[in-house]
mmCIF file of C-alpha atoms in Angstrom:
data_model
loop_
_atom_site.group_PDB
_atom_site.id
_atom_site.type_symbol
_atom_site.label_atom_id
_atom_site.label_comp_id
_atom_site.label_asym_id
_atom_site.label_seq_id
_atom_site.Cartn_x
_atom_site.Cartn_y
_atom_site.Cartn_z
ATOM 1 C CA VAL R 17 -17.153 -14.751 -6.090
ATOM 2 C CA MET R 18 -14.889 -11.812 -4.917
ATOM 3 C CA THR R 19 -14.723 -8.830 -7.103
ATOM 4 C CA LYS R 20 -11.577 -6.842 -7.635
ATOM 5 C CA GLN R 21 -12.723 -4.282 -5.148
ATOM 6 C CA ASN R 22 -13.431 -6.696 -2.337
ATOM 7 C CA ILE R 23 -9.938 -8.267 -2.914
ATOM 8 C CA ILE R 24 -8.324 -4.872 -2.787
ATOM 9 C CA LEU R 25 -10.228 -3.997 0.387
ATOM 10 C CA GLU R 26 -9.094 -7.186 2.047
ATOM 11 C CA LYS R 27 -5.475 -7.159 0.795
ATOM 12 C CA SER R 28 -4.905 -3.421 1.487
ATOM 13 C CA TYR R 29 -6.182 -3.973 5.056
ATOM 14 C CA ASP R 30 -3.993 -7.032 5.578
ATOM 15 C CA PHE R 31 -1.102 -5.037 4.190
ATOM 16 C CA GLY R 32 -1.823 -2.161 6.639
ATOM 17 C CA LEU R 33 -1.938 -4.590 9.570
ATOM 18 C CA ARG R 34 1.351 -6.253 8.549
ATOM 19 C CA THR R 35 2.839 -2.658 8.202
ATOM 20 C CA VAL R 36 1.838 -1.719 11.824
ATOM 21 C CA LYS R 37 3.287 -5.060 13.064
ATOM 22 C CA LEU R 38 6.554 -4.547 11.210
ATOM 23 C CA TYR R 39 6.796 -1.023 12.517
ATOM 24 C CA VAL R 40 6.451 -2.243 16.123
ATOM 25 C CA TYR R 41 9.097 -5.014 15.478
ATOM 26 C CA LEU R 42 11.570 -2.689 13.813
ATOM 27 C CA ARG R 43 11.155 -0.071 16.541
ATOM 28 C CA LYS R 44 12.116 -2.644 19.073
ATOM 29 C CA ASN R 45 15.260 -3.314 16.990
ATOM 30 C CA LYS R 46 16.004 0.391 17.310
ATOM 31 C CA VAL R 47 15.618 1.166 13.573
ATOM 32 C CA GLU R 48 15.630 4.880 12.902
ATOM 33 C CA ARG R 49 12.163 6.281 13.812
ATOM 34 C CA GLU R 50 11.817 8.796 11.040
ATOM 35 C CA LEU R 51 12.485 6.209 8.415
ATOM 36 C CA LEU R 52 9.858 3.805 10.000
ATOM 37 C CA ILE R 53 7.295 6.542 10.264
ATOM 38 C CA GLN R 54 7.430 7.239 6.589
ATOM 39 C CA PHE R 55 6.918 3.522 5.855
ATOM 40 C CA LEU R 56 4.161 3.265 8.469
ATOM 41 C CA LYS R 57 2.230 6.157 6.959
ATOM 42 C CA SER R 58 2.434 5.000 3.283
ATOM 43 C CA GLY R 59 1.743 1.396 4.300
ATOM 44 C CA THR R 60 -1.357 2.141 6.277
ATOM 45 C CA SER R 61 -2.546 4.895 3.900
ATOM 46 C CA VAL R 62 -3.106 2.390 1.005
ATOM 47 C CA GLY R 63 -5.947 0.521 2.817
ATOM 48 C CA ALA R 64 -7.315 3.891 4.265
ATOM 49 C CA ASN R 65 -7.716 5.308 0.751
ATOM 50 C CA VAL R 66 -9.159 2.169 -0.673
ATOM 51 C CA GLU R 67 -11.691 2.301 2.217
ATOM 52 C CA GLU R 68 -12.536 5.976 1.348
ATOM 53 C CA ALA R 69 -12.843 5.103 -2.346
ATOM 54 C CA GLU R 70 -15.593 2.476 -1.353
ATOM 55 C CA GLY R 71 -17.669 5.357 0.041
ATOM 56 C CA ALA R 72 -16.882 7.613 -2.967
ATOM 57 C CA GLN R 73 -19.558 10.047 -3.967
ATOM 58 C CA SER R 74 -18.867 9.750 -7.600
ATOM 59 C CA LEU R 75 -16.672 7.741 -10.120
ATOM 60 C CA ASN R 76 -14.374 10.775 -10.287
ATOM 61 C CA ASP R 77 -13.949 10.733 -6.486
ATOM 62 C CA PHE R 78 -13.472 6.875 -6.607
ATOM 63 C CA ILE R 79 -10.745 7.345 -9.258
ATOM 64 C CA HIS R 80 -9.044 10.084 -7.163
ATOM 65 C CA LYS R 81 -8.938 7.883 -3.968
ATOM 66 C CA ILE R 82 -7.676 4.733 -5.735
ATOM 67 C CA GLY R 83 -5.084 6.916 -7.472
ATOM 68 C CA ILE R 84 -3.846 8.099 -3.951
ATOM 69 C CA ALA R 85 -3.794 4.483 -2.777
ATOM 70 C CA TYR R 86 -1.692 3.589 -5.760
ATOM 71 C CA LYS R 87 0.759 6.356 -5.050
ATOM 72 C CA GLU R 88 0.987 5.267 -1.392
ATOM 73 C CA ALA R 89 1.631 1.783 -2.429
ATOM 74 C CA ARG R 90 4.484 2.961 -4.590
ATOM 75 C CA GLU R 91 5.857 4.943 -1.691
ATOM 76 C CA ALA R 92 5.598 1.959 0.715
ATOM 77 C CA HIS R 93 7.419 -0.092 -2.086
ATOM 78 C CA TYR R 94 10.277 2.498 -1.916
ATOM 79 C CA TRP R 95 10.664 2.416 1.794
ATOM 80 C CA LEU R 96 10.599 -1.434 1.886
ATOM 81 C CA ARG R 97 13.419 -1.513 -0.728
ATOM 82 C CA LEU R 98 15.385 0.953 1.295
ATOM 83 C CA LEU R 99 14.893 -1.041 4.507
ATOM 84 C CA ARG R 100 15.971 -4.210 2.675
ATOM 85 C CA ASP R 101 18.936 -2.693 0.845
ATOM 86 C CA SER R 102 20.240 -0.981 3.962
ATOM 87 C CA GLU R 103 19.981 -4.379 5.722
ATOM 88 C CA LEU R 104 17.667 -2.911 8.465
ATOM 89 C CA LEU R 105 15.054 -5.563 7.302
ATOM 90 C CA GLU R 106 16.080 -9.137 6.729
ATOM 91 C CA LEU R 107 15.828 -10.184 3.126
ATOM 92 C CA LYS R 108 13.126 -12.936 3.452
ATOM 93 C CA LEU R 109 10.828 -10.627 5.409
ATOM 94 C CA ALA R 110 11.491 -7.729 3.143
ATOM 95 C CA ASN R 111 10.826 -9.820 -0.031
ATOM 96 C CA SER R 112 7.477 -11.054 1.451
ATOM 97 C CA PHE R 113 6.292 -7.429 2.010
ATOM 98 C CA ILE R 114 7.663 -6.382 -1.357
ATOM 99 C CA ALA R 115 5.726 -9.185 -3.068
ATOM 100 C CA ASP R 116 2.585 -8.056 -1.225
ATOM 101 C CA VAL R 117 2.994 -4.377 -2.181
ATOM 102 C CA GLU R 118 3.735 -5.280 -5.805
ATOM 103 C CA GLU R 119 0.441 -7.218 -5.921
ATOM 104 C CA LEU R 120 -1.421 -4.246 -4.386
ATOM 105 C CA LYS R 121 0.063 -1.915 -7.028
ATOM 106 C CA LYS R 122 -0.993 -4.270 -9.835
ATOM 107 C CA ILE R 123 -4.618 -4.612 -8.605
ATOM 108 C CA LEU R 124 -4.873 -0.853 -7.934
ATOM 109 C CA ALA R 125 -3.493 -0.041 -11.404
ATOM 110 C CA SER R 126 -6.064 -2.466 -12.973
ATOM 111 C CA ILE R 127 -8.889 -0.840 -10.931
ATOM 112 C CA LEU R 128 -7.721 2.596 -12.077
ATOM 113 C CA LYS R 129 -7.481 1.482 -15.696
ATOM 114 C CA THR R 130 -11.015 -0.006 -15.626
ATOM 115 C CA SER R 131 -12.510 2.951 -13.780
ATOM 116 C CA LYS R 132 -10.872 5.511 -16.163
ATOM 117 C CA ALA R 133 -12.245 3.514 -19.096
ATOM 118 C CA LYS R 134 -15.695 3.652 -17.529
ATOM 119 C CA GLU R 135 -15.302 7.526 -17.077
ATOM 120 C CA LYS R 136 -14.617 7.904 -20.827
ATOM 121 C CA SER R 137 -17.264 5.561 -22.053
ATOM 122 C CA PRO R 138 -20.518 7.247 -23.314
ATOM 123 C CA LYS R 139 -23.292 7.404 -20.633
#
């Protein structure tokens, strides 16, 4: 049985990989580089911070890294909406990415909530 943490490791890595591939695809279509770099950074940062959280030295450190991953997922969501609504990214593809990032945000929020409850519970 996969735990939430294993799922988030896998899903955030997959999202990062899809982000890199989308970046390359959109660069070929001559989409504004600065815009794409913002998306690339946030989209790949989610998984990088989840990976760092896995090696956290304390619960506090874990919560901090998962919190950063959550913020990066929110930022990636913003850039995806911008790319979709400016019609630089076709609707079907944009919606597929947005569904993925919304799922990541939900899982990360749940991990944060659970971890913060553990932090507050008596030792």
